[in-house]
Short mmCIF file of C-alpha atoms in Angstrom, two decimals:
data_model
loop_
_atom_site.label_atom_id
_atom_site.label_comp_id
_atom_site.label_asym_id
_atom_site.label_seq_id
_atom_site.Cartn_x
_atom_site.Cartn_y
_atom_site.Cartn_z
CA UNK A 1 -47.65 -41.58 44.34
CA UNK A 2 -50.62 -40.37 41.95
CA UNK A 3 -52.51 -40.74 39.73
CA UNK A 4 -54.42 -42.84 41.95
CA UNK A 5 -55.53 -45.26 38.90
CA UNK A 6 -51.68 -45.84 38.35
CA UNK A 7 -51.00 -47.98 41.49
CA UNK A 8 -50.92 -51.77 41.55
CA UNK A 9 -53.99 -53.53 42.21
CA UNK A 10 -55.91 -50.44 40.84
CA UNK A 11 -59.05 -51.95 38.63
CA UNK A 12 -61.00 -50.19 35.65
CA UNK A 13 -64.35 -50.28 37.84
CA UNK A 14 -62.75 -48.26 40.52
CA UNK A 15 -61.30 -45.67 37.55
CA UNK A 16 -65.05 -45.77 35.85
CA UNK A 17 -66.40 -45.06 39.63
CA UNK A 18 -63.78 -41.62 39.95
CA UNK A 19 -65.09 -41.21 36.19
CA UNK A 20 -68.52 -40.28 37.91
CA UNK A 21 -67.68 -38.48 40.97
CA UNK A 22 -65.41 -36.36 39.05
CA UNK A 23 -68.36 -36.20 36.60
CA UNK A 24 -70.24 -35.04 39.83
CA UNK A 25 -68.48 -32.67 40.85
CA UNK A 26 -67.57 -31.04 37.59
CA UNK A 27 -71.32 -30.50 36.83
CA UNK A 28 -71.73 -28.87 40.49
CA UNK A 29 -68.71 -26.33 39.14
CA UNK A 30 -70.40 -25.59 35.95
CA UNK A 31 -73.57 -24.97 37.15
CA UNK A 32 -72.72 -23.07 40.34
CA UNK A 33 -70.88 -20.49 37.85
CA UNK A 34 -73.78 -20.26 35.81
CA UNK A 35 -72.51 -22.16 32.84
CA UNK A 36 -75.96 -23.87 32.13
CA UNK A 37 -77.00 -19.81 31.01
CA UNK A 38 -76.80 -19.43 27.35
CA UNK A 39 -77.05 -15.89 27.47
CA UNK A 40 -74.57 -15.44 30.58
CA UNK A 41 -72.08 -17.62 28.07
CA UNK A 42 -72.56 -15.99 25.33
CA UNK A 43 -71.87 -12.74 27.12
CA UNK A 44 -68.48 -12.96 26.98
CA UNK A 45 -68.75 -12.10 23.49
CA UNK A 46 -70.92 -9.53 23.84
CA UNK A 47 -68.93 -8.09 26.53
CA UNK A 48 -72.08 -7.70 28.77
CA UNK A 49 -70.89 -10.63 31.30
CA UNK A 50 -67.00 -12.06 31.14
CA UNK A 51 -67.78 -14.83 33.51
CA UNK A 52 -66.63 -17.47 31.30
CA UNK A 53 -63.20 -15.45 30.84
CA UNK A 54 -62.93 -15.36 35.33
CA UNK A 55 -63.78 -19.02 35.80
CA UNK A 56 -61.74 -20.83 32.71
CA UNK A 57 -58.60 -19.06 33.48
CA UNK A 58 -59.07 -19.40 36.88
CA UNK A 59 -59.64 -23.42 37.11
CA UNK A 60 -57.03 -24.19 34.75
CA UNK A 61 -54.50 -21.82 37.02
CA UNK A 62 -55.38 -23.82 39.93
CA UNK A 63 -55.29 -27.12 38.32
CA UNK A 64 -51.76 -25.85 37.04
CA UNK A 65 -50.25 -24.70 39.94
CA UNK A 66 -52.01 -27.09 41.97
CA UNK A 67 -50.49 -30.10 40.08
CA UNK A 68 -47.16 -28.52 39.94
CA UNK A 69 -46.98 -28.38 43.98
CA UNK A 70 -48.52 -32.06 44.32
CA UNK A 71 -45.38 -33.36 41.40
CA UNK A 72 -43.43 -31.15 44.35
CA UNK A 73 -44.08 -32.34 47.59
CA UNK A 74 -43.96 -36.20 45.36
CA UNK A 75 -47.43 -36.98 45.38
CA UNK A 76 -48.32 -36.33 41.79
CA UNK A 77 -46.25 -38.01 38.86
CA UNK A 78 -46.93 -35.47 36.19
CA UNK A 79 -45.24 -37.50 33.72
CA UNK A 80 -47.93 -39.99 34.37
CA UNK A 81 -50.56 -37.06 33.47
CA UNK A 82 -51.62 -37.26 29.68
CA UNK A 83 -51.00 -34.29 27.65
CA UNK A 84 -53.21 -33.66 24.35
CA UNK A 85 -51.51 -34.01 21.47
CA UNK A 86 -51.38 -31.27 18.74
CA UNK A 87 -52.32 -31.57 15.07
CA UNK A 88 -52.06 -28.04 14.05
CA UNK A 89 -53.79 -27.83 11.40
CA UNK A 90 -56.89 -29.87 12.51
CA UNK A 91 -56.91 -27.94 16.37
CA UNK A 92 -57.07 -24.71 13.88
CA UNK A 93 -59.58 -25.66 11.95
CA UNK A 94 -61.32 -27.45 14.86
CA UNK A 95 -61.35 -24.83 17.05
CA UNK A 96 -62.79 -22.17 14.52
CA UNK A 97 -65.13 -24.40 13.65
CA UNK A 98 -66.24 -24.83 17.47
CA UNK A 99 -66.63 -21.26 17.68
CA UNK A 100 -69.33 -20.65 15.48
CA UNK A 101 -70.65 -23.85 17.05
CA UNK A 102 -70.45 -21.70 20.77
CA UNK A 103 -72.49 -18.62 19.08
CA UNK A 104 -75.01 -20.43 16.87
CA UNK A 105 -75.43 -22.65 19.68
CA UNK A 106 -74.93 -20.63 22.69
CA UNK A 107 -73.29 -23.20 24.77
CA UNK A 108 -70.39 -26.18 24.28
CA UNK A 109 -70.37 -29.60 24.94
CA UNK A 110 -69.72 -29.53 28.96
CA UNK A 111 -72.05 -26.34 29.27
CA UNK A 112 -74.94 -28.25 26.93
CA UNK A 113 -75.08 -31.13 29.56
CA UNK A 114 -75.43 -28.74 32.23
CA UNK A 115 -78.05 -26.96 30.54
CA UNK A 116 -79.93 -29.78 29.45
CA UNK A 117 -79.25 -31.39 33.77
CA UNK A 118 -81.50 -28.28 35.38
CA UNK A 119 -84.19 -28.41 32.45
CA UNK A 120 -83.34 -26.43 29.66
CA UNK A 121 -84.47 -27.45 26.29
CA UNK A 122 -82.08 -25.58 24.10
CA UNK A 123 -79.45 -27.39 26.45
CA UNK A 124 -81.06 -30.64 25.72
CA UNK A 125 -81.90 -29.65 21.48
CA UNK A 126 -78.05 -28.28 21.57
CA UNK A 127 -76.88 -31.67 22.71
CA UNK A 128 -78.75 -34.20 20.18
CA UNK A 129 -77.21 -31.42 17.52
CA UNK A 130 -73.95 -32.32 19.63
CA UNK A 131 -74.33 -36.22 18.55
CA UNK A 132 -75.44 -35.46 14.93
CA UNK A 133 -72.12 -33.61 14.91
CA UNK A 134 -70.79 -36.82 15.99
CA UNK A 135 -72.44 -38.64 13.85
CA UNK A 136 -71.43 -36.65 10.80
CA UNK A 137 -67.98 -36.36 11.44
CA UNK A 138 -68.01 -40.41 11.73
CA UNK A 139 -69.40 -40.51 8.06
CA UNK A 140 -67.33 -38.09 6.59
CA UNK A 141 -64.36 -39.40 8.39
CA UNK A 142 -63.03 -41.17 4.75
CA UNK A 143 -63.14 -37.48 3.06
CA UNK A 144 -61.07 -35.75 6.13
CA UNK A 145 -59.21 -38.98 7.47
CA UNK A 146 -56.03 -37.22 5.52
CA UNK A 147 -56.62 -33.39 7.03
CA UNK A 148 -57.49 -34.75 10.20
CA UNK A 149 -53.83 -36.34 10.98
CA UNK A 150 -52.04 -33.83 9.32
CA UNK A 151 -49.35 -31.98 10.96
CA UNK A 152 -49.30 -34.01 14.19
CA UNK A 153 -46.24 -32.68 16.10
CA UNK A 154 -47.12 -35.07 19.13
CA UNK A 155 -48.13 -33.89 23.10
CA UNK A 156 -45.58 -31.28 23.30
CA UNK A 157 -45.49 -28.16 25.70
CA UNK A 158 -45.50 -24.66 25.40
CA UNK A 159 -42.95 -23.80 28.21
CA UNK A 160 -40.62 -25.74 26.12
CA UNK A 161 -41.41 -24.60 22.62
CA UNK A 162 -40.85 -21.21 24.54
CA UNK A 163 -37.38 -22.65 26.24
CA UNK A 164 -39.01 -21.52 29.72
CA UNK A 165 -39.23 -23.92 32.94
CA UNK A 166 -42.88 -24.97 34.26
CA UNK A 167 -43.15 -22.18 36.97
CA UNK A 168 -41.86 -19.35 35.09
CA UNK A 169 -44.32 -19.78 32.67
CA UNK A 170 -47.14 -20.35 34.77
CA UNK A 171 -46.07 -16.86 36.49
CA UNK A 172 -46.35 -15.58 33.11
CA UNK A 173 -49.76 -17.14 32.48
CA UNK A 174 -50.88 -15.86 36.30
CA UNK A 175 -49.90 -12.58 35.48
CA UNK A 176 -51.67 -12.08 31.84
CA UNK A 177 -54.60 -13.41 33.65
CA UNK A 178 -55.31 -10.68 35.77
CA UNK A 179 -54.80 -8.05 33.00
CA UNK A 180 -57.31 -9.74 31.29
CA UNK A 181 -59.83 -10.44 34.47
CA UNK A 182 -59.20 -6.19 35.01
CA UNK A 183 -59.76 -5.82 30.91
CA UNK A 184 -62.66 -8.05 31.76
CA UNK A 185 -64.00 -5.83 34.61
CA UNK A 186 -64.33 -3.01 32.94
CA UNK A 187 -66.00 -4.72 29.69
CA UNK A 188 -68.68 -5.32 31.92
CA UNK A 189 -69.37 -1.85 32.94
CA UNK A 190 -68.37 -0.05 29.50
CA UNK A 191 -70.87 -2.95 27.47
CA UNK A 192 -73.39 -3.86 30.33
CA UNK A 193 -76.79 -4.41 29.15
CA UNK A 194 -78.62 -4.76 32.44
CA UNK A 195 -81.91 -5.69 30.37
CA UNK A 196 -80.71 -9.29 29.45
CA UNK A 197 -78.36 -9.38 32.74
CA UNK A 198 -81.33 -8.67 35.45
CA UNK A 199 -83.28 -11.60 33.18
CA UNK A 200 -80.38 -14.42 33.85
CA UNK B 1 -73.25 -12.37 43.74
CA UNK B 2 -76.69 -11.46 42.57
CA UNK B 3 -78.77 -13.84 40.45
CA UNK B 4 -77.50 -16.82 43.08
CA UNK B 5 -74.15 -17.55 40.90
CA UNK B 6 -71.10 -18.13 42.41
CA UNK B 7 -68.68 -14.89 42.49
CA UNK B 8 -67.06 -16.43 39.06
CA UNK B 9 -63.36 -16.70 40.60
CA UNK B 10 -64.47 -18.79 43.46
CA UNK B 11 -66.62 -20.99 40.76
CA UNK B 12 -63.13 -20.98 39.02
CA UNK B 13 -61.40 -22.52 42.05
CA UNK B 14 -63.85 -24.57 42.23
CA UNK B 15 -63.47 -26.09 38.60
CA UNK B 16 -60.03 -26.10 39.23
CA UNK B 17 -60.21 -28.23 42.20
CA UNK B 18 -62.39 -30.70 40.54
CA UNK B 19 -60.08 -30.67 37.53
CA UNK B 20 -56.92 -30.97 39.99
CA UNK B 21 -58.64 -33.86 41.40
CA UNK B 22 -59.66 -35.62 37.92
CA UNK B 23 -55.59 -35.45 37.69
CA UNK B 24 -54.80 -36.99 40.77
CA UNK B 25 -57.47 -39.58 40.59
CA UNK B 26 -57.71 -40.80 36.71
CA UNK B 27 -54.23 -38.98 35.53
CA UNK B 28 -56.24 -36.85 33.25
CA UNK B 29 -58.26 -33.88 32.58
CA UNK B 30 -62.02 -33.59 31.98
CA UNK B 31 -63.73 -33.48 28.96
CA UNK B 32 -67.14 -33.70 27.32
CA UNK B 33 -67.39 -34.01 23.98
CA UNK B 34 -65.60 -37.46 23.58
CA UNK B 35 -68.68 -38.85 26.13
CA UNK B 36 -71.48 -37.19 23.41
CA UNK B 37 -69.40 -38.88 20.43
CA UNK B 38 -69.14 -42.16 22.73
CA UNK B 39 -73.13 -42.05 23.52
CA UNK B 40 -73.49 -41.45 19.58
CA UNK B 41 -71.47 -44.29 18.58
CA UNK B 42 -72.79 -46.78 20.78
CA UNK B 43 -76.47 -45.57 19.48
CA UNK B 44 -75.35 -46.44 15.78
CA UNK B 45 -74.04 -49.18 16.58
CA UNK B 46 -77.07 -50.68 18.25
CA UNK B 47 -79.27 -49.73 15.31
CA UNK B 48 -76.75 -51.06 12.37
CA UNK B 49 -73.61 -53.26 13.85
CA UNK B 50 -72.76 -54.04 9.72
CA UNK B 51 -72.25 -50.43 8.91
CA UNK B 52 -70.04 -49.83 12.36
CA UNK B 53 -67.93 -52.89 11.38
CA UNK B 54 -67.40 -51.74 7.85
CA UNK B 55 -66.15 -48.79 9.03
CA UNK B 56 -62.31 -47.72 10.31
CA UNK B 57 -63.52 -45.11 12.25
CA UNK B 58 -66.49 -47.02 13.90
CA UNK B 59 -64.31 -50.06 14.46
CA UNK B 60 -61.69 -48.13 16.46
CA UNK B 61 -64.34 -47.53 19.45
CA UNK B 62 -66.78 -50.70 19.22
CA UNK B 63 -64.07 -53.39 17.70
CA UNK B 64 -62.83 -56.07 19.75
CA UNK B 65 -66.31 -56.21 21.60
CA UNK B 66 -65.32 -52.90 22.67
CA UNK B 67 -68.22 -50.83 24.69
CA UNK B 68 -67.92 -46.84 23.78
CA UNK B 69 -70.08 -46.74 26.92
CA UNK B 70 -67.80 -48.38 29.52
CA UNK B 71 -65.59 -45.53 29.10
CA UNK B 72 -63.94 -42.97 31.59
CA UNK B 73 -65.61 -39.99 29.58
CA UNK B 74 -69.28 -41.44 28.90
CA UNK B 75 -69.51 -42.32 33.22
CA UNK B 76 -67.70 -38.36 33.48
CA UNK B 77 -70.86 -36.36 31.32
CA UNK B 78 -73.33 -38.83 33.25
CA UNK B 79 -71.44 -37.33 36.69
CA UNK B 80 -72.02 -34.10 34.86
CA UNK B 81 -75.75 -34.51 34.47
CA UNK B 82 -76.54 -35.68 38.07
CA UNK B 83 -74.05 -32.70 39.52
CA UNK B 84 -75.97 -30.36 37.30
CA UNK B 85 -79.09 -31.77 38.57
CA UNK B 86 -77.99 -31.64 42.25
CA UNK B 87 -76.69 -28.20 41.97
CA UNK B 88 -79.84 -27.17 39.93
CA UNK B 89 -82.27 -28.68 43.06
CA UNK B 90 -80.09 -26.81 45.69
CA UNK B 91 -80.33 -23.51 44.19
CA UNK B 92 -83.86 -23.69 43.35
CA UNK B 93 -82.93 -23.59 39.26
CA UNK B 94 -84.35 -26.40 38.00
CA UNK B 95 -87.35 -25.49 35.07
CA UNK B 96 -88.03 -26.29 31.54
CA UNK B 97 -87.27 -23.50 29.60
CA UNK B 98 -85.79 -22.28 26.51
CA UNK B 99 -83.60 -19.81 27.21
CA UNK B 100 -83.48 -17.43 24.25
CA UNK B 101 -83.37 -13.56 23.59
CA UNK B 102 -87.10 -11.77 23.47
CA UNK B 103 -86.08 -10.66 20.08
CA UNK B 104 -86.26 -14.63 18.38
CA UNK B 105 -88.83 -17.16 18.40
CA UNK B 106 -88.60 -20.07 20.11
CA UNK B 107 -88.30 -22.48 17.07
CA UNK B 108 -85.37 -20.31 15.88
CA UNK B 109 -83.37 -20.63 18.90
CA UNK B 110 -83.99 -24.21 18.88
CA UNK B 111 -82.66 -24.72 15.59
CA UNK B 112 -80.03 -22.57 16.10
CA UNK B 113 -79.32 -24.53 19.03
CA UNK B 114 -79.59 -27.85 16.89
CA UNK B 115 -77.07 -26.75 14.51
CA UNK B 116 -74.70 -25.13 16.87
CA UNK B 117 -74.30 -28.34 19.15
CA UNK B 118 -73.73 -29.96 15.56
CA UNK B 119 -70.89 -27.96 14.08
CA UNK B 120 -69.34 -27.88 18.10
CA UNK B 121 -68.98 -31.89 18.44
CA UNK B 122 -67.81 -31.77 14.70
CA UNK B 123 -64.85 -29.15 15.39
CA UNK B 124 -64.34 -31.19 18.71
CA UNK B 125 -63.62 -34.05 16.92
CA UNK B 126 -60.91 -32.84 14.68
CA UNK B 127 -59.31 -30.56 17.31
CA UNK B 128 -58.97 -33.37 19.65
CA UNK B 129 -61.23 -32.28 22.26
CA UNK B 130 -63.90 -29.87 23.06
CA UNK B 131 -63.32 -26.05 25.50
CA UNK B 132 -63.36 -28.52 28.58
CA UNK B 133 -61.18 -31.25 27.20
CA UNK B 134 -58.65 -29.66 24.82
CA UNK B 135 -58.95 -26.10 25.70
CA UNK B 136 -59.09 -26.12 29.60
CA UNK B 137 -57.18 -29.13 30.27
CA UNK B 138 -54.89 -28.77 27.85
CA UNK B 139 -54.13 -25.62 28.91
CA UNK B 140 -53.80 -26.89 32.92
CA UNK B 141 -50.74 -29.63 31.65
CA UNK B 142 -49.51 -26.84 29.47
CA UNK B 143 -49.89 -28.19 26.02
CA UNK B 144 -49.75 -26.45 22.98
CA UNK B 145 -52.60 -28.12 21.87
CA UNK B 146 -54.39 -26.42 24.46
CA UNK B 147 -53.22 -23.11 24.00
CA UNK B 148 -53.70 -23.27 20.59
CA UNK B 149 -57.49 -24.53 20.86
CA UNK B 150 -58.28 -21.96 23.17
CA UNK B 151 -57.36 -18.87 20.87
CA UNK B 152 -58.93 -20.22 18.07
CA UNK B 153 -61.99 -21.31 19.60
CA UNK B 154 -62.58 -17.59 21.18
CA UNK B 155 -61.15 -15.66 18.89
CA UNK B 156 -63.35 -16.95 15.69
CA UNK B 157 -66.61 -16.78 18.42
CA UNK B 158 -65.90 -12.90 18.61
CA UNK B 159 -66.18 -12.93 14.88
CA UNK B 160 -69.34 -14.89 14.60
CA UNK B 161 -70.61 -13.17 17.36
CA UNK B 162 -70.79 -10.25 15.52
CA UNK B 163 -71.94 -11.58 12.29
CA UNK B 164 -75.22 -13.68 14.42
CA UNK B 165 -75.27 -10.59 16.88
CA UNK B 166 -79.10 -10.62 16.23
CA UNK B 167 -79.42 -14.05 18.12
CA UNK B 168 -78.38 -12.46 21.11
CA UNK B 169 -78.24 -8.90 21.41
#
């Protein structure tokens, strides 16, 4: 049956109107857990508060085994779901390069907007840095064009790079989850700096 | 749940839910950073349509008459901003700040802030996709490229974390 926006009759102003509820209700998410905090994000790295740890592996647990019973019960078509593709070298480099964004910044993309959506101005300042970053990487584009579609190895999956079915390695996944969520737990009490946590 | 958060593994169920339903609906994850580069594009392109359609990269988002803004992502970050908002109103959170530590001024952390949000979309853009779109998502369709995002983007911020520990801590 789904995705919804694959049935007959389905029209790109109905997918652009899911586009914003989904928007919606992602923003509620993010700001509920506290995401539009800078220094509760950044905390994670401190050790002081692992909330981004609990909620990211959380949501994309549910979203995983979620999906996998809807494909189940036939009401999801997870071939019909698109799967990122992977450049290795470029999601690498990318990703590194997104890190010191996170620290020197204090939020990402997603958390920026919800920073910026109750009033924060380093939200706000983080997200016009966000489209110079855009920007730049559009102008540069002819010196990295070569680096960034290197080593494309197309949208393939882990489970069967590792030769393991869907649901055993979710298991897997579910289970190094909570070690790291008890890791987590304790982080918080062995590094807890109740001076900038009491301030959030 | 003091400070009015969520309890963090409810908030993830939460996410997860929306994300679930992002699947169900659209037949893909969410994301954020492709709606920043969309909003960016469609701002150069209003200001100087010659150098967009000189330009490969340009042309593959605004040729053909087409509009970076009548995308799936640019209406998702514009959900995000009114959700924010709503959630914001409801839990009495909504003030201009800057949120920074005591021990920095407030024109550092806005650079800082500035440059950060720069070198994030520009990392996003070669990775494919930002800690919401390649890392999260990825990871809930089980792609490498999602895996692989993830540990790099939070295994490098422990590094710098240490080295700009004076921002925060």
């Amino acid at each position: 049956m789904g995705p919804i926006s694959s049935l007959p009759g389905f029209t790109e102003g109905i997918n652009l109107l899911f586009a914003f509820l989904v928007g919606i209700g992602f923003g509620i998410a993010l700001e509920q857990a506290g995401f539009s905090s800078s220094r509760k994000l950044v905390g994670m790295f401190y050790g002081y508060d692992t909330t981004v740890l609990k909620v990211f592996f959380t949501a994309a647990i549910v979203a995983l085994v979620g999906s996998q019973f809807l494909s189940l019960f036939g009401l999801l078509d997870l071939s019909k779901i698109s799967v990122n593709e992977f450049y290795a070298g470029p999601s690498i480099v990318g990703g590194i390069i997104m890190g010191a964004g996170f620290i020197l910044g204090g939020y990402c993309p997603g958390t920026g907007i919800s920073a910026l959506s109750i009033g924060k101005i380093d939200g706000l300042i983080f997200t016009i840095g966000g489209m110079f970053g855009a920007f730049l990487f559009a102008e540069t584009y002819p010196l990295i064009n070569d680096f960034a579609n290197s080593t494309f190895k197309g949208p393939i999956k882990i489970n069967e790079v590792l030769n393991l079915s869907a649901w055993l390695f979710t298991i897997f996944l579910i289970i190094a989850a909570i070690g790291m969520f008890r890791v987590a737990e304790r982080a918080e009490k062995k590094f807890a700096r109740p001076e900038i946590t009491n301030d959030l | 749940m003091k400070n009015g958060y969520l309890n963090p593994y409810v908030a993830g169920i939460l996410l997860g839910m929306v994300l679930l339903l992002s699947m169900f609906l659209s037949g893909r994850g969410l994301g954020a950073s492709g709606g920043i580069r969309n909003c960016t594009i469609s701002v150069v392109n209003a200001i100087d349509r010659t150098h967009t359609e000189s330009s490969d990269y340009y042309k593959r988002y605004v040729g053909d008459g087409k509009k970076p803004l009548k995308s799936w992502i640019t209406f998702e970050i514009m959900g995000v901003l009114v959700g924010g908002f709503i959630s914001g109103a409801f839990s009495k959170r909504l003030k201009l700040k800057t949120e920074k530590s005591p021990k920095i001024s407030n024109a550092a952390r806005l650079i800082f802030a500035f440059i950060g949000g720069a070198f994030f979309i520009y990392g996003a853009q070669l990775a494919r996709g930002c800690t919401s779109g390649a890392a999260l998502s990825g990871m809930a369709v089980l792609s490498v490229a999602g895996f692989v995002t993830m540990v790099a983007i939070f295994g490098s911020a422990y590094i710098f974390a240490w080295i700009f520990r004076k921002l925060w801590i």
